[in-house]
PDB file of C-alpha atoms in Angstrom:
ATOM      1  CA  UNK A 208       2.405  -7.514  32.113  1.00  0.00           C
ATOM      2  CA  UNK A 209      -0.617  -5.922  30.411  1.00  0.00           C
ATOM      3  CA  UNK A 210      -3.085  -8.529  29.232  1.00  0.00           C
ATOM      4  CA  UNK A 211      -4.348  -8.365  25.659  1.00  0.00           C
ATOM      5  CA  UNK A 212      -7.780  -7.184  25.327  1.00  0.00           C
ATOM      6  CA  UNK A 213      -9.900  -9.876  23.387  1.00  0.00           C
ATOM      7  CA  UNK A 214     -12.290  -7.925  21.274  1.00  0.00           C
ATOM      8  CA  UNK A 215     -13.940  -7.904  17.897  1.00  0.00           C
ATOM      9  CA  UNK A 216     -13.955  -4.630  15.911  1.00  0.00           C
ATOM     10  CA  UNK A 217     -16.381  -3.753  13.151  1.00  0.00           C
ATOM     11  CA  UNK A 218     -14.355  -1.377  10.908  1.00  0.00           C
ATOM     12  CA  UNK A 219     -14.224  -1.898   7.185  1.00  0.00           C
ATOM     13  CA  UNK A 220     -11.971  -0.466   4.421  1.00  0.00           C
ATOM     14  CA  UNK A 221     -13.933  -0.081   1.254  1.00  0.00           C
ATOM     15  CA  UNK A 222     -12.416  -0.908  -2.059  1.00  0.00           C
ATOM     16  CA  UNK A 223     -11.847   1.770  -4.579  1.00  0.00           C
ATOM     17  CA  UNK A 224     -10.162   2.728  -7.815  1.00  0.00           C
ATOM     18  CA  UNK A 225      -6.429   3.344  -7.315  1.00  0.00           C
ATOM     19  CA  UNK A 226      -4.302   2.575 -10.363  1.00  0.00           C
ATOM     20  CA  UNK A 227      -4.767   5.832 -12.196  1.00  0.00           C
ATOM     21  CA  UNK A 228      -4.759   7.937  -9.151  1.00  0.00           C
ATOM     22  CA  UNK A 229      -1.597   6.203  -7.850  1.00  0.00           C
ATOM     23  CA  UNK A 230       0.193   6.806 -11.140  1.00  0.00           C
ATOM     24  CA  UNK A 231      -0.728  10.483 -11.196  1.00  0.00           C
ATOM     25  CA  UNK A 232       0.418  11.128  -7.595  1.00  0.00           C
ATOM     26  CA  UNK A 233       3.415   8.776  -7.618  1.00  0.00           C
ATOM     27  CA  UNK A 234       4.885   8.666 -11.106  1.00  0.00           C
ATOM     28  CA  UNK A 235       7.734   6.174 -11.366  1.00  0.00           C
ATOM     29  CA  UNK A 236      10.487   5.476 -13.919  1.00  0.00           C
ATOM     30  CA  UNK A 237       9.791   2.697 -16.225  1.00  0.00           C
ATOM     31  CA  UNK A 238      12.052  -0.392 -16.102  1.00  0.00           C
ATOM     32  CA  UNK A 239      14.011  -1.279 -19.302  1.00  0.00           C
ATOM     33  CA  UNK A 240      15.423  -4.649 -20.446  1.00  0.00           C
ATOM     34  CA  UNK A 241      18.743  -3.551 -18.947  1.00  0.00           C
ATOM     35  CA  UNK A 242      17.183  -2.732 -15.458  1.00  0.00           C
ATOM     36  CA  UNK A 243      18.449  -5.284 -12.887  1.00  0.00           C
ATOM     37  CA  UNK A 244      15.667  -7.429 -11.431  1.00  0.00           C
ATOM     38  CA  UNK A 245      15.096  -7.685  -7.742  1.00  0.00           C
ATOM     39  CA  UNK A 246      12.972  -9.476  -5.124  1.00  0.00           C
ATOM     40  CA  UNK A 247      11.643  -7.858  -2.065  1.00  0.00           C
ATOM     41  CA  UNK A 248      11.392  -9.382   1.262  1.00  0.00           C
ATOM     42  CA  UNK A 249       7.770  -8.789   2.093  1.00  0.00           C
ATOM     43  CA  UNK A 250       6.289  -8.920   5.658  1.00  0.00           C
ATOM     44  CA  UNK A 251       2.852  -7.470   4.734  1.00  0.00           C
ATOM     45  CA  UNK A 252       3.771  -4.435   6.890  1.00  0.00           C
ATOM     46  CA  UNK A 253       4.205  -0.772   6.212  1.00  0.00           C
ATOM     47  CA  UNK A 254       8.110  -0.855   5.967  1.00  0.00           C
ATOM     48  CA  UNK A 255       8.011  -3.450   3.118  1.00  0.00           C
ATOM     49  CA  UNK A 256       5.323  -1.721   1.374  1.00  0.00           C
ATOM     50  CA  UNK A 257       7.164   1.670   1.469  1.00  0.00           C
ATOM     51  CA  UNK A 258      10.337   0.002   0.297  1.00  0.00           C
ATOM     52  CA  UNK A 259       8.496  -1.206  -2.780  1.00  0.00           C
ATOM     53  CA  UNK A 260       7.091   2.291  -3.275  1.00  0.00           C
ATOM     54  CA  UNK A 261      10.697   3.760  -2.909  1.00  0.00           C
ATOM     55  CA  UNK A 262      12.304   1.313  -5.309  1.00  0.00           C
ATOM     56  CA  UNK A 263       9.638   1.973  -7.995  1.00  0.00           C
ATOM     57  CA  UNK A 264      10.167   5.653  -7.657  1.00  0.00           C
ATOM     58  CA  UNK A 265      13.886   5.292  -7.926  1.00  0.00           C
ATOM     59  CA  UNK A 266      13.673   2.952 -10.954  1.00  0.00           C
ATOM     60  CA  UNK A 267      17.384   1.558 -10.544  1.00  0.00           C
ATOM     61  CA  UNK A 268      16.025  -1.960 -10.149  1.00  0.00           C
ATOM     62  CA  UNK A 269      12.773  -3.617 -11.167  1.00  0.00           C
ATOM     63  CA  UNK A 270      10.989  -5.553  -8.382  1.00  0.00           C
ATOM     64  CA  UNK A 271       9.512  -8.666 -10.004  1.00  0.00           C
ATOM     65  CA  UNK A 272       8.448 -10.700  -7.122  1.00  0.00           C
ATOM     66  CA  UNK A 273       8.012 -10.811  -3.355  1.00  0.00           C
ATOM     67  CA  UNK A 274       9.229 -13.466  -0.959  1.00  0.00           C
ATOM     68  CA  UNK A 275       7.582 -14.036   2.498  1.00  0.00           C
ATOM     69  CA  UNK A 276       8.273 -16.297   5.248  1.00  0.00           C
ATOM     70  CA  UNK A 277       4.963 -18.378   6.167  1.00  0.00           C
ATOM     71  CA  UNK A 278       4.530 -20.394   9.424  1.00  0.00           C
ATOM     72  CA  UNK A 279       2.994 -23.780   8.415  1.00  0.00           C
ATOM     73  CA  UNK A 280      -0.062 -24.763  10.342  1.00  0.00           C
ATOM     74  CA  UNK A 281      -0.872 -21.183  11.370  1.00  0.00           C
ATOM     75  CA  UNK A 282      -0.845 -20.154   7.716  1.00  0.00           C
ATOM     76  CA  UNK A 283       0.313 -16.804   8.567  1.00  0.00           C
ATOM     77  CA  UNK A 284       3.233 -14.501   7.855  1.00  0.00           C
ATOM     78  CA  UNK A 285       5.892 -14.944  10.505  1.00  0.00           C
ATOM     79  CA  UNK A 286       6.028 -12.292  13.103  1.00  0.00           C
ATOM     80  CA  UNK A 287       3.247 -10.187  11.663  1.00  0.00           C
ATOM     81  CA  UNK A 288       0.662 -12.932  11.955  1.00  0.00           C
ATOM     82  CA  UNK A 289      -1.021 -11.847   8.776  1.00  0.00           C
ATOM     83  CA  UNK A 290      -3.247 -14.444   7.100  1.00  0.00           C
ATOM     84  CA  UNK A 291      -2.002 -16.065   3.851  1.00  0.00           C
ATOM     85  CA  UNK A 292      -5.207 -14.998   1.878  1.00  0.00           C
ATOM     86  CA  UNK A 293      -4.576 -11.343   3.021  1.00  0.00           C
ATOM     87  CA  UNK A 294      -0.983 -11.728   1.848  1.00  0.00           C
ATOM     88  CA  UNK A 295      -2.214 -13.009  -1.577  1.00  0.00           C
ATOM     89  CA  UNK A 296      -4.574 -10.080  -1.773  1.00  0.00           C
ATOM     90  CA  UNK A 297      -1.682  -7.729  -1.016  1.00  0.00           C
ATOM     91  CA  UNK A 298       0.420  -9.343  -3.728  1.00  0.00           C
ATOM     92  CA  UNK A 299      -2.307  -8.911  -6.234  1.00  0.00           C
ATOM     93  CA  UNK A 300      -2.516  -5.342  -5.383  1.00  0.00           C
ATOM     94  CA  UNK A 301       1.134  -4.738  -5.975  1.00  0.00           C
ATOM     95  CA  UNK A 302       0.862  -6.698  -9.267  1.00  0.00           C
ATOM     96  CA  UNK A 303       3.551  -9.011  -8.205  1.00  0.00           C
ATOM     97  CA  UNK A 304       3.849 -12.746  -7.668  1.00  0.00           C
ATOM     98  CA  UNK A 305       4.757 -13.913  -4.129  1.00  0.00           C
ATOM     99  CA  UNK A 306       7.174 -16.878  -3.438  1.00  0.00           C
ATOM    100  CA  UNK A 307       6.223 -18.485  -0.049  1.00  0.00           C
ATOM    101  CA  UNK A 308       9.148 -19.533   2.244  1.00  0.00           C
ATOM    102  CA  UNK A 309       7.361 -22.068   4.467  1.00  0.00           C
ATOM    103  CA  UNK A 310       8.723 -22.921   7.851  1.00  0.00           C
ATOM    104  CA  UNK A 311       7.565 -25.362  10.484  1.00  0.00           C
ATOM    105  CA  UNK A 312       6.405 -23.875  13.921  1.00  0.00           C
ATOM    106  CA  UNK A 313       9.208 -23.246  16.361  1.00  0.00           C
ATOM    107  CA  UNK A 314      11.756 -23.438  13.745  1.00  0.00           C
ATOM    108  CA  UNK A 315      15.341 -22.655  14.674  1.00  0.00           C
ATOM    109  CA  UNK A 316      17.479 -20.179  12.825  1.00  0.00           C
ATOM    110  CA  UNK A 317      19.153 -23.013  10.739  1.00  0.00           C
ATOM    111  CA  UNK A 318      15.775 -24.055   9.536  1.00  0.00           C
ATOM    112  CA  UNK A 319      14.879 -20.400   8.673  1.00  0.00           C
ATOM    113  CA  UNK A 320      18.104 -20.046   6.588  1.00  0.00           C
ATOM    114  CA  UNK A 321      17.560 -23.356   4.709  1.00  0.00           C
ATOM    115  CA  UNK A 322      13.813 -22.266   3.894  1.00  0.00           C
ATOM    116  CA  UNK A 323      14.973 -18.854   2.842  1.00  0.00           C
ATOM    117  CA  UNK A 324      17.803 -20.212   0.579  1.00  0.00           C
ATOM    118  CA  UNK A 325      15.236 -22.534  -1.010  1.00  0.00           C
ATOM    119  CA  UNK A 326      12.870 -19.613  -1.670  1.00  0.00           C
ATOM    120  CA  UNK A 327      15.641 -17.641  -3.410  1.00  0.00           C
ATOM    121  CA  UNK A 328      16.711 -20.790  -5.343  1.00  0.00           C
ATOM    122  CA  UNK A 329      13.149 -20.973  -6.563  1.00  0.00           C
ATOM    123  CA  UNK A 330      13.146 -17.339  -7.482  1.00  0.00           C
ATOM    124  CA  UNK A 331      16.355 -17.650  -9.497  1.00  0.00           C
ATOM    125  CA  UNK A 332      14.714 -20.678 -11.448  1.00  0.00           C
ATOM    126  CA  UNK A 333      11.910 -18.236 -12.276  1.00  0.00           C
ATOM    127  CA  UNK A 334      13.962 -15.349 -13.073  1.00  0.00           C
ATOM    128  CA  UNK A 335      17.362 -16.578 -14.254  1.00  0.00           C
ATOM    129  CA  UNK A 336      20.094 -14.158 -13.486  1.00  0.00           C
ATOM    130  CA  UNK A 337      18.339 -12.314 -10.691  1.00  0.00           C
ATOM    131  CA  UNK A 338      20.750 -11.442  -7.916  1.00  0.00           C
ATOM    132  CA  UNK A 339      19.246  -8.655  -5.775  1.00  0.00           C
ATOM    133  CA  UNK A 340      16.931  -8.734  -2.852  1.00  0.00           C
ATOM    134  CA  UNK A 341      15.560  -5.728  -1.078  1.00  0.00           C
ATOM    135  CA  UNK A 342      14.719  -5.438   2.715  1.00  0.00           C
ATOM    136  CA  UNK A 343      12.787  -2.818   4.558  1.00  0.00           C
ATOM    137  CA  UNK A 344      15.183  -2.536   7.438  1.00  0.00           C
ATOM    138  CA  UNK A 345      15.518   1.055   8.865  1.00  0.00           C
ATOM    139  CA  UNK A 346      18.479   1.301  11.368  1.00  0.00           C
ATOM    140  CA  UNK A 347      19.396  -1.934  13.317  1.00  0.00           C
ATOM    141  CA  UNK A 348      22.994  -2.464  12.181  1.00  0.00           C
ATOM    142  CA  UNK A 349      23.136  -6.055  13.568  1.00  0.00           C
ATOM    143  CA  UNK A 350      20.110  -7.169  11.478  1.00  0.00           C
ATOM    144  CA  UNK A 351      21.601  -5.591   8.427  1.00  0.00           C
ATOM    145  CA  UNK A 352      24.887  -7.244   9.067  1.00  0.00           C
ATOM    146  CA  UNK A 353      23.171 -10.511   9.479  1.00  0.00           C
ATOM    147  CA  UNK A 354      21.325 -10.149   6.208  1.00  0.00           C
ATOM    148  CA  UNK A 355      24.441  -9.135   4.366  1.00  0.00           C
ATOM    149  CA  UNK A 356      26.275 -12.150   5.473  1.00  0.00           C
ATOM    150  CA  UNK A 357      23.446 -14.566   4.737  1.00  0.00           C
ATOM    151  CA  UNK A 358      23.066 -13.028   1.237  1.00  0.00           C
ATOM    152  CA  UNK A 359      26.702 -13.288   0.692  1.00  0.00           C
ATOM    153  CA  UNK A 360      26.763 -16.942   1.312  1.00  0.00           C
ATOM    154  CA  UNK A 361      23.678 -17.468  -0.968  1.00  0.00           C
ATOM    155  CA  UNK A 362      25.271 -15.275  -3.615  1.00  0.00           C
ATOM    156  CA  UNK A 363      22.644 -12.519  -3.624  1.00  0.00           C
ATOM    157  CA  UNK A 364      23.119  -8.804  -3.274  1.00  0.00           C
ATOM    158  CA  UNK A 365      21.024  -7.180  -0.500  1.00  0.00           C
ATOM    159  CA  UNK A 366      19.449  -3.691  -0.989  1.00  0.00           C
ATOM    160  CA  UNK A 367      18.378  -1.508   1.933  1.00  0.00           C
ATOM    161  CA  UNK A 368      16.475   1.508   0.393  1.00  0.00           C
ATOM    162  CA  UNK A 369      15.216   3.012   3.733  1.00  0.00           C
ATOM    163  CA  UNK A 370      18.217   2.220   5.863  1.00  0.00           C
ATOM    164  CA  UNK A 371      19.329   5.135   7.942  1.00  0.00           C
ATOM    165  CA  UNK A 372      16.043   6.946   7.689  1.00  0.00           C
ATOM    166  CA  UNK A 373      14.880   9.340  10.497  1.00  0.00           C
ATOM    167  CA  UNK A 374      11.991   7.062  11.567  1.00  0.00           C
ATOM    168  CA  UNK A 375       9.876   9.917  13.077  1.00  0.00           C
ATOM    169  CA  UNK A 376       9.973  11.701   9.591  1.00  0.00           C
ATOM    170  CA  UNK A 377       9.629   8.468   7.714  1.00  0.00           C
ATOM    171  CA  UNK A 378       6.420   7.480   9.641  1.00  0.00           C
ATOM    172  CA  UNK A 379       4.886  10.869   8.844  1.00  0.00           C
ATOM    173  CA  UNK A 380       5.850  10.652   5.220  1.00  0.00           C
ATOM    174  CA  UNK A 381       4.326   7.232   4.967  1.00  0.00           C
ATOM    175  CA  UNK A 382       1.029   8.365   6.276  1.00  0.00           C
ATOM    176  CA  UNK A 383       1.199  11.719   4.167  1.00  0.00           C
ATOM    177  CA  UNK A 384       2.107   9.656   1.210  1.00  0.00           C
ATOM    178  CA  UNK A 385      -1.217   7.670   1.370  1.00  0.00           C
ATOM    179  CA  UNK A 386      -0.058   4.537   3.122  1.00  0.00           C
ATOM    180  CA  UNK A 387      -2.699   2.990   5.214  1.00  0.00           C
ATOM    181  CA  UNK A 388      -2.003   0.160   7.820  1.00  0.00           C
ATOM    182  CA  UNK A 389      -3.290  -1.328  11.033  1.00  0.00           C
ATOM    183  CA  UNK A 390      -1.251  -2.564  14.038  1.00  0.00           C
ATOM    184  CA  UNK A 391      -1.623  -6.238  13.964  1.00  0.00           C
ATOM    185  CA  UNK A 392       1.036  -7.314  16.679  1.00  0.00           C
ATOM    186  CA  UNK A 393       2.229  -5.562  19.739  1.00  0.00           C
ATOM    187  CA  UNK A 394       5.089  -6.652  22.001  1.00  0.00           C
ATOM    188  CA  UNK A 395       3.489  -6.197  25.400  1.00  0.00           C
ATOM    189  CA  UNK A 396       6.930  -6.109  27.186  1.00  0.00           C
ATOM    190  CA  UNK A 397       7.531  -2.958  25.223  1.00  0.00           C
ATOM    191  CA  UNK A 398       4.143  -1.334  24.385  1.00  0.00           C
ATOM    192  CA  UNK A 399       0.594  -1.532  25.803  1.00  0.00           C
ATOM    193  CA  UNK A 400      -1.629  -4.208  24.264  1.00  0.00           C
ATOM    194  CA  UNK A 401      -4.280  -1.542  23.658  1.00  0.00           C
ATOM    195  CA  UNK A 402      -2.311  -0.346  20.754  1.00  0.00           C
ATOM    196  CA  UNK A 403      -3.135  -3.613  18.849  1.00  0.00           C
ATOM    197  CA  UNK A 404      -5.693  -3.178  16.164  1.00  0.00           C
ATOM    198  CA  UNK A 405      -5.320   0.603  15.957  1.00  0.00           C
ATOM    199  CA  UNK A 406      -4.759   2.445  12.711  1.00  0.00           C
ATOM    200  CA  UNK A 407      -1.080   3.397  11.972  1.00  0.00           C
ATOM    201  CA  UNK A 408      -1.808   7.169  11.707  1.00  0.00           C
ATOM    202  CA  UNK A 409      -0.899  10.466  13.230  1.00  0.00           C
ATOM    203  CA  UNK A 410      -3.009   9.952  16.303  1.00  0.00           C
ATOM    204  CA  UNK A 411      -1.152   6.651  16.985  1.00  0.00           C
ATOM    205  CA  UNK A 412       2.288   8.431  16.543  1.00  0.00           C
ATOM    206  CA  UNK A 413       1.202  11.022  18.930  1.00  0.00           C
ATOM    207  CA  UNK A 414       0.035   8.571  21.463  1.00  0.00           C
ATOM    208  CA  UNK A 415       3.324   6.333  21.568  1.00  0.00           C
ATOM    209  CA  UNK A 416       5.186   6.614  24.818  1.00  0.00           C
ATOM    210  CA  UNK A 417       8.642   8.070  24.957  1.00  0.00           C
ATOM    211  CA  UNK A 418      11.162   5.559  23.914  1.00  0.00           C
ATOM    212  CA  UNK A 419       8.974   3.721  21.319  1.00  0.00           C
ATOM    213  CA  UNK A 420      10.234   3.943  17.797  1.00  0.00           C
ATOM    214  CA  UNK A 421       7.588   5.558  15.551  1.00  0.00           C
ATOM    215  CA  UNK A 422       8.056   2.778  13.061  1.00  0.00           C
ATOM    216  CA  UNK A 423       8.341   0.063  15.604  1.00  0.00           C
ATOM    217  CA  UNK A 424      11.947  -0.803  14.330  1.00  0.00           C
ATOM    218  CA  UNK A 425      12.744  -2.264  17.826  1.00  0.00           C
ATOM    219  CA  UNK A 426      10.009  -4.766  17.390  1.00  0.00           C
ATOM    220  CA  UNK A 427       7.553  -2.879  19.567  1.00  0.00           C
ATOM    221  CA  UNK A 428       4.764  -3.343  16.979  1.00  0.00           C
ATOM    222  CA  UNK A 429       4.126  -4.797  13.614  1.00  0.00           C
ATOM    223  CA  UNK A 430       1.550  -3.567  10.842  1.00  0.00           C
ATOM    224  CA  UNK A 431      -0.671  -4.884   8.151  1.00  0.00           C
ATOM    225  CA  UNK A 432      -0.812  -2.669   5.137  1.00  0.00           C
ATOM    226  CA  UNK A 433      -4.061  -2.380   3.217  1.00  0.00           C
ATOM    227  CA  UNK A 434      -3.757   0.698   1.009  1.00  0.00           C
ATOM    228  CA  UNK A 435      -0.995   2.994  -0.545  1.00  0.00           C
ATOM    229  CA  UNK A 436       0.687   4.067  -3.641  1.00  0.00           C
ATOM    230  CA  UNK A 437       2.294   0.725  -4.005  1.00  0.00           C
ATOM    231  CA  UNK A 438      -1.171  -0.871  -4.432  1.00  0.00           C
ATOM    232  CA  UNK A 439      -3.466  -0.701  -7.407  1.00  0.00           C
ATOM    233  CA  UNK A 440      -6.524  -0.713  -5.116  1.00  0.00           C
ATOM    234  CA  UNK A 441      -7.079  -0.694  -1.237  1.00  0.00           C
ATOM    235  CA  UNK A 442      -8.011  -3.999   0.364  1.00  0.00           C
ATOM    236  CA  UNK A 443     -11.252  -4.548   2.034  1.00  0.00           C
ATOM    237  CA  UNK A 444     -10.424  -5.810   5.566  1.00  0.00           C
ATOM    238  CA  UNK A 445     -12.148  -6.161   8.889  1.00  0.00           C
ATOM    239  CA  UNK A 446     -10.646  -6.550  12.392  1.00  0.00           C
ATOM    240  CA  UNK A 447     -11.232  -9.736  14.402  1.00  0.00           C
ATOM    241  CA  UNK A 448     -10.096 -10.775  17.836  1.00  0.00           C
ATOM    242  CA  UNK A 449      -7.101  -9.611  19.575  1.00  0.00           C
ATOM    243  CA  UNK A 450      -5.235 -12.445  21.483  1.00  0.00           C
ATOM    244  CA  UNK A 451      -2.212 -12.924  23.533  1.00  0.00           C
ATOM    245  CA  UNK A 452       0.339 -15.354  22.276  1.00  0.00           C
ATOM    246  CA  UNK A 453       3.413 -16.656  24.199  1.00  0.00           C
ATOM    247  CA  UNK A 454       2.373 -14.577  27.117  1.00  0.00           C
ATOM    248  CA  UNK A 455       3.780 -11.609  25.417  1.00  0.00           C
ATOM    249  CA  UNK A 456       2.509 -10.814  21.790  1.00  0.00           C
ATOM    250  CA  UNK A 457      -0.851  -9.287  21.305  1.00  0.00           C
ATOM    251  CA  UNK A 458      -2.156 -10.178  17.821  1.00  0.00           C
ATOM    252  CA  UNK A 459      -5.238  -8.489  16.099  1.00  0.00           C
ATOM    253  CA  UNK A 460      -6.539 -10.721  13.339  1.00  0.00           C
ATOM    254  CA  UNK A 461      -7.500  -9.094   9.970  1.00  0.00           C
ATOM    255  CA  UNK A 462      -9.619 -10.861   7.567  1.00  0.00           C
ATOM    256  CA  UNK A 463     -10.836 -10.136   3.962  1.00  0.00           C
ATOM    257  CA  UNK A 464     -14.218  -8.709   3.871  1.00  0.00           C
ATOM    258  CA  UNK A 465     -16.833 -10.755   2.093  1.00  0.00           C
TER     259      UNK A 465
END
């Protein structure tokens, strides 16, 4: 197994004005009083971010909030390993509140489902009548079927705006559309740890070995989004250490600058 390289990087992403430029480049339909409200399952990564962008452009639902699973103790988004303060900065940049579904470490699936159910109940208390939740899944039919079954039990309607996309084309479309993200987690059983911390850009896509999905849909890698048409302004982040967890996952830490 490839060992994670423990390193500190010194790149920074400057803040900038984004709201007006975003609206000029990515005009979206305005929601009305009759537009159904929806939550978005938010991982902090590129797929969730692009799902928000897609839903805003479509205009058939109004995304009113984000729901994110947090691992307690670590205070990070599950799987992605993104810090909670970065999550909150992302939420502010989307202009949406975030509901935290807080799970203990090493939680089993039953605990996850109970935590998720409580988060949805909290959302419904905040937005009475809301019944839609969107996910950024791309092509894994078993994951979609699981989410559909869970949402059916909880009396929610799942949406999958990006499902069935050609991931090679989608990855390029994200980059061309202004999305900016860094690889924050690599499964070293599928991809070399040296990809951790890299920018999600054309050079990365060109460097991926054969068999690795360009969007990391098979869990090869996860990303932390810091800019794009779904944000009012880019985040100022800098990269920290890359460490190996569970003898498998190489996580690169990203921190808010200043």
